[in-house]
Amino acid sequence: MTKQEITCDDILRELRSKQYRPIYYLMGEEAYYIDLISDYIMDNVLTDTEKEFNLSVVYGADVDIATVINAAKRYPMMSEHQVVIVKEAQSIRNIDELSYYLQKPLRSTILVMCHKHGVLDRRKKLAAEIEKVGILFESKKLKEAQLPAFITSYMKRKGVDLEPKATSMLADFVGTDLSRLTGELEKLIITLPKGQTRVTPEQIERNIGISKDYNNFELRSALVERNVLKANQIINYFEKNPKTNPLQMTLSLLFGFYSNLMLAYYAPEKSEQGIASFLGLKSPWQAREYQTAMKRYSGVKTMQIIGEIRYTDAKSKGIGNSSLTDSELLRELIFKILH
């Protein structure tokens, strides 16, 4: 495995076995993994007593690169290591000068740079210097298709199982904000009755506030089956509960589904496994809806639907629309999808 391909799990595995690097440069659009790694280092490398003298946490907006380098050059007091964590490292000016320190980094220092909502230019000398002596990790946003697998894996580590419908409800409702998603998962774990290790759609409804019968997941299923009555019941519910069912969330989910459906027509193998593999889905059962939808919608109709979703999105933002409310726009879109 090359250093560019290193994963969050690889880094945590090293840290748990007490293999430490002089620098961890954690960057990218997904804050969750950056926080996970930096929090692990902050909480576990030093004992509580050692932290008093050997843990420094600074913010990029408050320090310059010289201050960071000076902190990194200090020797630990009554400890094998010192930890220096720089949050919001993207705010530090002249960060390229860090490469001078990395020519000969202090092995007793663990320097953690947290660079969120962006990345370091890998073509620059600094990136090469980091990779030579430490870890350069890019935390990428998960795609929507990867969410069910993330949820299942996260809960399995906690000894909890989820029914597939419960997993899909959560993925559709929360989306790709992993910090918020894990917060909702922890809330679910706390509310599980003693001795119960399986989460049902009813528990999602009770504890997260998503209706098990009237949500985006069920709307998608109704559209797949071309069940006009059920689809209209759901959009009526959405109309009465606009705060928990915003139009943009529904449009995003529908656009993702019909875009994938369009791709599924090009899958060389139309079995569950073949479609799942072609679309990058983690589980073959996720491909079942696409198989069903391919029987209900032609490729031409699917292309028209994608165009209508884009048009509705534009109108919801005020482009070419002077009077229709979000619920009226959704009702119009659902009619066009089904007819």
CSV table of C-alpha atoms in Angstrom, one decimal:
chain,number,residue,atom,x,y,z
A,1,MET,CA,0.0,0.0,0.0
A,2,THR,CA,1.4,3.4,-0.9
A,3,LYS,CA,1.3,6.3,1.5
A,4,GLN,CA,-1.3,8.1,-0.6
A,5,GLU,CA,-3.7,5.2,-0.2
A,6,ILE,CA,-3.4,5.0,3.6
A,7,THR,CA,-6.8,4.8,5.3
A,8,CYS,CA,-8.2,6.0,8.7
A,9,ASP,CA,-8.3,2.4,9.9
A,10,ASP,CA,-4.6,1.9,8.9
A,11,ILE,CA,-3.6,5.0,10.9
A,12,LEU,CA,-5.6,4.0,14.0
A,13,ARG,CA,-4.2,0.4,13.8
A,14,GLU,CA,-0.7,1.9,13.9
A,15,LEU,CA,-1.5,4.2,16.8
A,16,ARG,CA,-3.1,1.4,18.8
A,17,SER,CA,0.1,-0.6,18.5
A,18,LYS,CA,2.0,2.5,19.7
A,19,GLN,CA,3.8,3.1,16.4
A,20,TYR,CA,4.0,6.9,16.2
A,21,ARG,CA,5.1,9.2,13.4
A,22,PRO,CA,6.7,12.6,13.8
A,23,ILE,CA,3.9,14.3,11.8
A,24,TYR,CA,0.3,13.5,10.9
A,25,TYR,CA,-1.0,15.9,8.3
A,26,LEU,CA,-4.8,15.3,8.2
A,27,MET,CA,-6.6,17.1,5.4
A,28,GLY,CA,-9.8,17.0,3.4
A,29,GLU,CA,-13.5,17.7,3.0
A,30,GLU,CA,-14.7,15.1,5.6
A,31,ALA,CA,-14.0,16.5,9.1
A,32,TYR,CA,-15.1,13.3,10.8
A,33,TYR,CA,-12.0,11.2,10.1
A,34,ILE,CA,-9.7,14.2,10.8
A,35,ASP,CA,-11.3,14.6,14.3
A,36,LEU,CA,-11.3,10.8,14.9
A,37,ILE,CA,-7.5,10.5,14.4
A,38,SER,CA,-6.5,13.7,16.1
A,39,ASP,CA,-8.8,13.0,19.1
A,40,TYR,CA,-7.4,9.5,19.4
A,41,ILE,CA,-3.8,10.9,19.5
A,42,MET,CA,-4.9,13.6,22.1
A,43,ASP,CA,-6.7,11.1,24.3
A,44,ASN,CA,-4.4,8.1,24.2
A,45,VAL,CA,-0.7,8.8,23.5
A,46,LEU,CA,-0.1,10.6,26.9
A,47,THR,CA,-1.3,9.8,30.4
A,48,ASP,CA,-3.3,12.4,32.2
A,49,THR,CA,-0.2,13.4,34.2
A,50,GLU,CA,2.0,13.6,31.1
A,51,LYS,CA,-0.6,15.8,29.3
A,52,GLU,CA,-0.1,18.6,31.8
A,53,PHE,CA,3.4,19.4,30.4
A,54,ASN,CA,3.4,17.7,27.1
A,55,LEU,CA,0.2,18.4,25.2
A,56,SER,CA,-0.2,21.6,23.3
A,57,VAL,CA,-3.4,22.5,21.3
A,58,VAL,CA,-3.3,25.6,19.1
A,59,TYR,CA,-5.4,27.1,16.3
A,60,GLY,CA,-4.1,28.1,12.9
A,61,ALA,CA,-5.7,31.6,13.1
A,62,ASP,CA,-3.8,32.4,16.3
A,63,VAL,CA,-0.3,31.2,15.5
A,64,ASP,CA,2.3,31.5,12.7
A,65,ILE,CA,4.4,28.6,11.3
A,66,ALA,CA,7.4,29.7,13.4
A,67,THR,CA,5.4,29.2,16.6
A,68,VAL,CA,4.4,25.7,15.5
A,69,ILE,CA,8.0,24.8,14.6
A,70,ASN,CA,9.3,26.1,18.0
A,71,ALA,CA,6.6,24.1,19.8
A,72,ALA,CA,7.6,21.0,17.8
A,73,LYS,CA,11.3,21.4,18.7
A,74,ARG,CA,10.6,21.3,22.5
A,75,TYR,CA,11.7,18.2,24.3
A,76,PRO,CA,9.1,16.3,26.4
A,77,MET,CA,9.1,16.7,30.2
A,78,MET,CA,9.1,13.4,32.2
A,79,SER,CA,7.5,11.6,29.2
A,80,GLU,CA,8.7,9.8,26.1
A,81,HIS,CA,6.6,12.0,23.8
A,82,GLN,CA,5.0,15.4,23.5
A,83,VAL,CA,2.0,16.0,21.3
A,84,VAL,CA,1.4,19.3,19.4
A,85,ILE,CA,-2.0,19.5,17.8
A,86,VAL,CA,-2.7,22.4,15.3
A,87,LYS,CA,-6.4,22.8,14.6
A,88,GLU,CA,-7.6,24.8,11.6
A,89,ALA,CA,-4.1,24.4,10.1
A,90,GLN,CA,-5.5,25.7,6.7
A,91,SER,CA,-5.4,29.2,8.3
A,92,ILE,CA,-1.6,29.2,8.8
A,93,ARG,CA,0.3,31.4,6.4
A,94,ASN,CA,3.6,30.3,4.9
A,95,ILE,CA,2.9,26.7,5.8
A,96,ASP,CA,5.5,25.6,3.2
A,97,GLU,CA,8.2,26.6,5.7
A,98,LEU,CA,7.2,23.6,7.8
A,99,SER,CA,9.4,21.6,5.4
A,100,TYR,CA,12.5,23.0,7.1
A,101,TYR,CA,11.5,21.4,10.4
A,102,LEU,CA,10.7,18.1,8.6
A,103,GLN,CA,14.3,17.8,7.3
A,104,LYS,CA,15.2,16.7,10.8
A,105,PRO,CA,12.0,16.3,12.9
A,106,LEU,CA,12.2,15.6,16.6
A,107,ARG,CA,11.3,11.9,17.1
A,108,SER,CA,9.9,12.6,20.5
A,109,THR,CA,7.3,15.1,19.1
A,110,ILE,CA,4.1,14.0,17.5
A,111,LEU,CA,2.9,16.9,15.4
A,112,VAL,CA,-0.7,16.7,14.3
A,113,MET,CA,-1.9,19.2,11.6
A,114,CYS,CA,-5.7,19.4,11.1
A,115,HIS,CA,-6.4,21.0,7.7
A,116,LYS,CA,-10.2,20.9,7.1
A,117,HIS,CA,-12.3,21.8,4.0
A,118,GLY,CA,-9.4,21.6,1.6
A,119,VAL,CA,-6.2,19.8,0.8
A,120,LEU,CA,-2.5,20.5,0.5
A,121,ASP,CA,-1.1,20.7,-3.0
A,122,ARG,CA,0.5,17.3,-3.4
A,123,ARG,CA,2.9,18.7,-6.0
A,124,LYS,CA,4.6,20.9,-3.5
A,125,LYS,CA,7.8,20.1,-1.7
A,126,LEU,CA,6.0,20.1,1.7
A,127,ALA,CA,3.7,17.2,0.7
A,128,ALA,CA,6.8,15.1,-0.3
A,129,GLU,CA,8.6,16.0,3.0
A,130,ILE,CA,5.5,14.9,5.1
A,131,GLU,CA,5.2,11.6,3.2
A,132,LYS,CA,9.0,10.9,3.7
A,133,VAL,CA,8.8,11.1,7.6
A,134,GLY,CA,5.1,10.8,8.5
A,135,ILE,CA,1.5,10.6,7.3
A,136,LEU,CA,-0.3,12.6,4.7
A,137,PHE,CA,-3.9,11.6,4.9
A,138,GLU,CA,-6.8,12.9,2.8
A,139,SER,CA,-10.2,12.5,4.4
A,140,LYS,CA,-12.7,12.2,1.5
A,141,LYS,CA,-16.5,12.7,1.7
A,142,LEU,CA,-18.4,9.4,1.5
A,143,LYS,CA,-20.7,8.9,-1.5
A,144,GLU,CA,-24.3,8.3,-0.7
A,145,ALA,CA,-24.1,4.7,-1.9
A,146,GLN,CA,-21.4,4.1,0.7
A,147,LEU,CA,-23.5,5.3,3.7
A,148,PRO,CA,-25.4,2.0,4.4
A,149,ALA,CA,-22.0,0.1,4.7
A,150,PHE,CA,-20.6,2.9,6.9
A,151,ILE,CA,-23.7,2.7,9.2
A,152,THR,CA,-23.6,-1.1,9.4
A,153,SER,CA,-19.9,-1.2,10.1
A,154,TYR,CA,-20.0,1.6,12.7
A,155,MET,CA,-22.9,-0.2,14.6
A,156,LYS,CA,-21.3,-3.6,14.3
A,157,ARG,CA,-18.2,-2.3,16.1
A,158,LYS,CA,-20.6,-1.3,18.9
A,159,GLY,CA,-22.2,-4.7,19.0
A,160,VAL,CA,-25.5,-3.5,17.4
A,161,ASP,CA,-27.3,-4.7,14.3
A,162,LEU,CA,-29.8,-2.7,12.1
A,163,GLU,CA,-32.6,-3.9,10.0
A,164,PRO,CA,-31.9,-3.0,6.3
A,165,LYS,CA,-34.9,-0.6,6.2
A,166,ALA,CA,-33.7,1.1,9.4
A,167,THR,CA,-30.2,1.6,7.8
A,168,SER,CA,-31.7,3.1,4.6
A,169,MET,CA,-34.0,5.4,6.6
A,170,LEU,CA,-31.0,6.8,8.5
A,171,ALA,CA,-28.8,7.1,5.4
A,172,ASP,CA,-31.5,9.0,3.5
A,173,PHE,CA,-32.5,11.2,6.4
A,174,VAL,CA,-29.1,12.3,7.6
A,175,GLY,CA,-27.0,12.2,4.4
A,176,THR,CA,-23.3,12.3,4.1
A,177,ASP,CA,-22.5,14.5,7.2
A,178,LEU,CA,-20.7,11.8,9.2
A,179,SER,CA,-20.3,13.8,12.4
A,180,ARG,CA,-24.1,14.3,12.5
A,181,LEU,CA,-24.7,10.7,11.4
A,182,THR,CA,-22.5,9.2,14.1
A,183,GLY,CA,-24.3,11.5,16.6
A,184,GLU,CA,-27.6,10.0,15.6
A,185,LEU,CA,-26.2,6.5,15.8
A,186,GLU,CA,-24.9,7.1,19.3
A,187,LYS,CA,-28.3,8.5,20.3
A,188,LEU,CA,-29.9,5.2,19.0
A,189,ILE,CA,-27.4,3.0,21.0
A,190,ILE,CA,-28.3,4.9,24.2
A,191,THR,CA,-32.0,4.5,23.7
A,192,LEU,CA,-31.9,0.7,22.9
A,193,PRO,CA,-33.8,-1.3,25.6
A,194,LYS,CA,-31.4,-3.4,27.9
A,195,GLY,CA,-30.4,-6.6,26.2
A,196,GLN,CA,-31.6,-5.5,22.7
A,197,THR,CA,-28.9,-5.3,20.0
A,198,ARG,CA,-31.1,-4.9,16.9
A,199,VAL,CA,-32.4,-1.5,15.7
A,200,THR,CA,-35.8,-1.5,13.9
A,201,PRO,CA,-37.6,1.1,11.8
A,202,GLU,CA,-39.9,1.7,14.7
A,203,GLN,CA,-37.0,2.7,16.9
A,204,ILE,CA,-35.8,5.1,14.2
A,205,GLU,CA,-39.2,6.6,14.1
A,206,ARG,CA,-39.4,6.9,17.9
A,207,ASN,CA,-35.9,8.2,18.7
A,208,ILE,CA,-34.8,10.1,15.5
A,209,GLY,CA,-38.1,11.5,14.5
A,210,ILE,CA,-38.3,10.0,11.0
A,211,SER,CA,-41.7,8.5,10.1
A,212,LYS,CA,-41.2,4.8,9.2
A,213,ASP,CA,-44.0,5.1,6.6
A,214,TYR,CA,-43.6,8.6,5.3
A,215,ASN,CA,-40.0,9.4,4.5
A,216,ASN,CA,-37.7,9.8,1.4
A,217,PHE,CA,-36.8,6.1,1.5
A,218,GLU,CA,-40.5,5.1,1.3
A,219,LEU,CA,-41.2,7.8,-1.4
A,220,ARG,CA,-38.4,6.3,-3.5
A,221,SER,CA,-39.9,2.8,-3.0
A,222,ALA,CA,-43.3,4.1,-4.0
A,223,LEU,CA,-41.8,5.6,-7.2
A,224,VAL,CA,-39.9,2.4,-8.0
A,225,GLU,CA,-43.2,0.5,-7.7
A,226,ARG,CA,-45.1,3.3,-9.5
A,227,ASN,CA,-47.5,3.2,-6.6
A,228,VAL,CA,-49.4,6.5,-7.2
A,229,LEU,CA,-51.5,6.3,-4.1
A,230,LYS,CA,-48.6,5.7,-1.7
A,231,ALA,CA,-46.5,8.4,-3.4
A,232,ASN,CA,-49.3,11.0,-2.9
A,233,GLN,CA,-49.9,10.0,0.7
A,234,ILE,CA,-46.2,10.6,1.4
A,235,ILE,CA,-46.0,14.0,-0.3
A,236,ASN,CA,-49.2,15.0,1.6
A,237,TYR,CA,-47.3,14.1,4.8
A,238,PHE,CA,-44.3,16.1,3.6
A,239,GLU,CA,-46.5,19.1,3.0
A,240,LYS,CA,-47.7,19.0,6.6
A,241,ASN,CA,-44.2,18.4,8.0
A,242,PRO,CA,-41.9,20.6,5.8
A,243,LYS,CA,-39.2,21.1,8.5
A,244,THR,CA,-38.4,17.4,8.8
A,245,ASN,CA,-38.8,16.8,5.0
A,246,PRO,CA,-37.1,19.7,3.2
A,247,LEU,CA,-37.4,19.7,-0.6
A,248,GLN,CA,-33.7,19.9,-1.3
A,249,MET,CA,-33.1,16.7,0.7
A,250,THR,CA,-35.8,14.9,-1.3
A,251,LEU,CA,-34.4,16.2,-4.7
A,252,SER,CA,-30.9,15.1,-3.8
A,253,LEU,CA,-32.0,11.6,-3.0
A,254,LEU,CA,-34.2,11.3,-6.1
A,255,PHE,CA,-31.4,12.7,-8.3
A,256,GLY,CA,-28.9,10.2,-6.9
A,257,PHE,CA,-31.3,7.3,-7.4
A,258,TYR,CA,-32.3,8.1,-11.0
A,259,SER,CA,-28.7,9.0,-12.0
A,260,ASN,CA,-27.7,5.5,-10.7
A,261,LEU,CA,-30.6,4.0,-12.5
A,262,MET,CA,-29.4,5.5,-15.7
A,263,LEU,CA,-26.0,4.0,-15.1
A,264,ALA,CA,-27.5,0.6,-14.2
A,265,TYR,CA,-28.8,0.3,-17.8
A,266,TYR,CA,-25.1,0.1,-18.9
A,267,ALA,CA,-24.1,-2.6,-16.4
A,268,PRO,CA,-22.7,-5.6,-18.3
A,269,GLU,CA,-24.3,-8.0,-15.9
A,270,LYS,CA,-27.9,-7.2,-14.8
A,271,SER,CA,-28.0,-9.5,-11.8
A,272,GLU,CA,-28.1,-8.0,-8.2
A,273,GLN,CA,-24.3,-8.7,-7.8
A,274,GLY,CA,-23.5,-7.3,-11.3
A,275,ILE,CA,-25.5,-4.0,-10.7
A,276,ALA,CA,-24.1,-3.7,-7.2
A,277,SER,CA,-20.5,-4.1,-8.5
A,278,PHE,CA,-21.1,-1.7,-11.4
A,279,LEU,CA,-22.6,1.0,-9.2
A,280,GLY,CA,-20.1,0.6,-6.4
A,281,LEU,CA,-22.8,-0.5,-3.9
A,282,LYS,CA,-21.5,-2.4,-0.9
A,283,SER,CA,-24.4,-4.9,-0.7
A,284,PRO,CA,-26.2,-6.8,-3.5
A,285,TRP,CA,-29.6,-6.2,-1.8
A,286,GLN,CA,-29.2,-2.5,-2.5
A,287,ALA,CA,-29.4,-3.3,-6.2
A,288,ARG,CA,-32.9,-4.8,-6.0
A,289,GLU,CA,-34.6,-1.5,-6.3
A,290,TYR,CA,-32.6,-0.7,-9.5
A,291,GLN,CA,-33.7,-4.1,-10.9
A,292,THR,CA,-37.3,-3.3,-10.2
A,293,ALA,CA,-37.1,0.3,-11.5
A,294,MET,CA,-35.5,-0.9,-14.8
A,295,LYS,CA,-38.7,-2.9,-15.4
A,296,ARG,CA,-40.9,0.1,-14.6
A,297,TYR,CA,-39.0,2.9,-16.4
A,298,SER,CA,-37.3,3.0,-19.8
A,299,GLY,CA,-33.9,4.6,-20.3
A,300,VAL,CA,-35.6,7.5,-22.2
A,301,LYS,CA,-38.1,8.1,-19.3
A,302,THR,CA,-35.2,7.9,-16.8
A,303,MET,CA,-33.3,10.7,-18.7
A,304,GLN,CA,-36.5,12.8,-18.8
A,305,ILE,CA,-36.9,12.3,-15.0
A,306,ILE,CA,-33.3,13.5,-14.4
A,307,GLY,CA,-34.1,16.6,-16.4
A,308,GLU,CA,-37.3,17.2,-14.5
A,309,ILE,CA,-35.4,16.9,-11.1
A,310,ARG,CA,-32.8,19.4,-12.3
A,311,TYR,CA,-35.6,21.8,-13.5
A,312,THR,CA,-37.4,21.5,-10.1
A,313,ASP,CA,-34.2,22.2,-8.3
A,314,ALA,CA,-33.7,25.4,-10.3
A,315,LYS,CA,-37.3,26.5,-9.8
A,316,SER,CA,-36.9,25.9,-6.0
A,317,LYS,CA,-34.1,28.4,-6.1
A,318,GLY,CA,-36.2,31.0,-7.8
A,319,ILE,CA,-35.1,30.4,-11.4
A,320,GLY,CA,-38.1,30.7,-13.7
A,321,ASN,CA,-40.5,30.3,-10.8
A,322,SER,CA,-42.5,33.2,-9.3
A,323,SER,CA,-45.3,31.6,-7.3
A,324,LEU,CA,-45.0,27.8,-6.7
A,325,THR,CA,-44.2,26.7,-3.1
A,326,ASP,CA,-41.8,23.8,-2.4
A,327,SER,CA,-44.7,21.4,-1.8
A,328,GLU,CA,-46.4,22.4,-5.1
A,329,LEU,CA,-43.1,21.9,-6.9
A,330,LEU,CA,-42.7,18.4,-5.4
A,331,ARG,CA,-46.2,17.5,-6.2
A,332,GLU,CA,-45.7,18.6,-9.9
A,333,LEU,CA,-42.4,16.6,-10.1
A,334,ILE,CA,-43.9,13.4,-8.6
A,335,PHE,CA,-46.8,13.6,-11.1
A,336,LYS,CA,-44.3,13.9,-14.0
A,337,ILE,CA,-42.2,11.0,-12.7
A,338,LEU,CA,-45.2,8.7,-12.4
A,339,HIS,CA,-47.0,9.6,-15.7
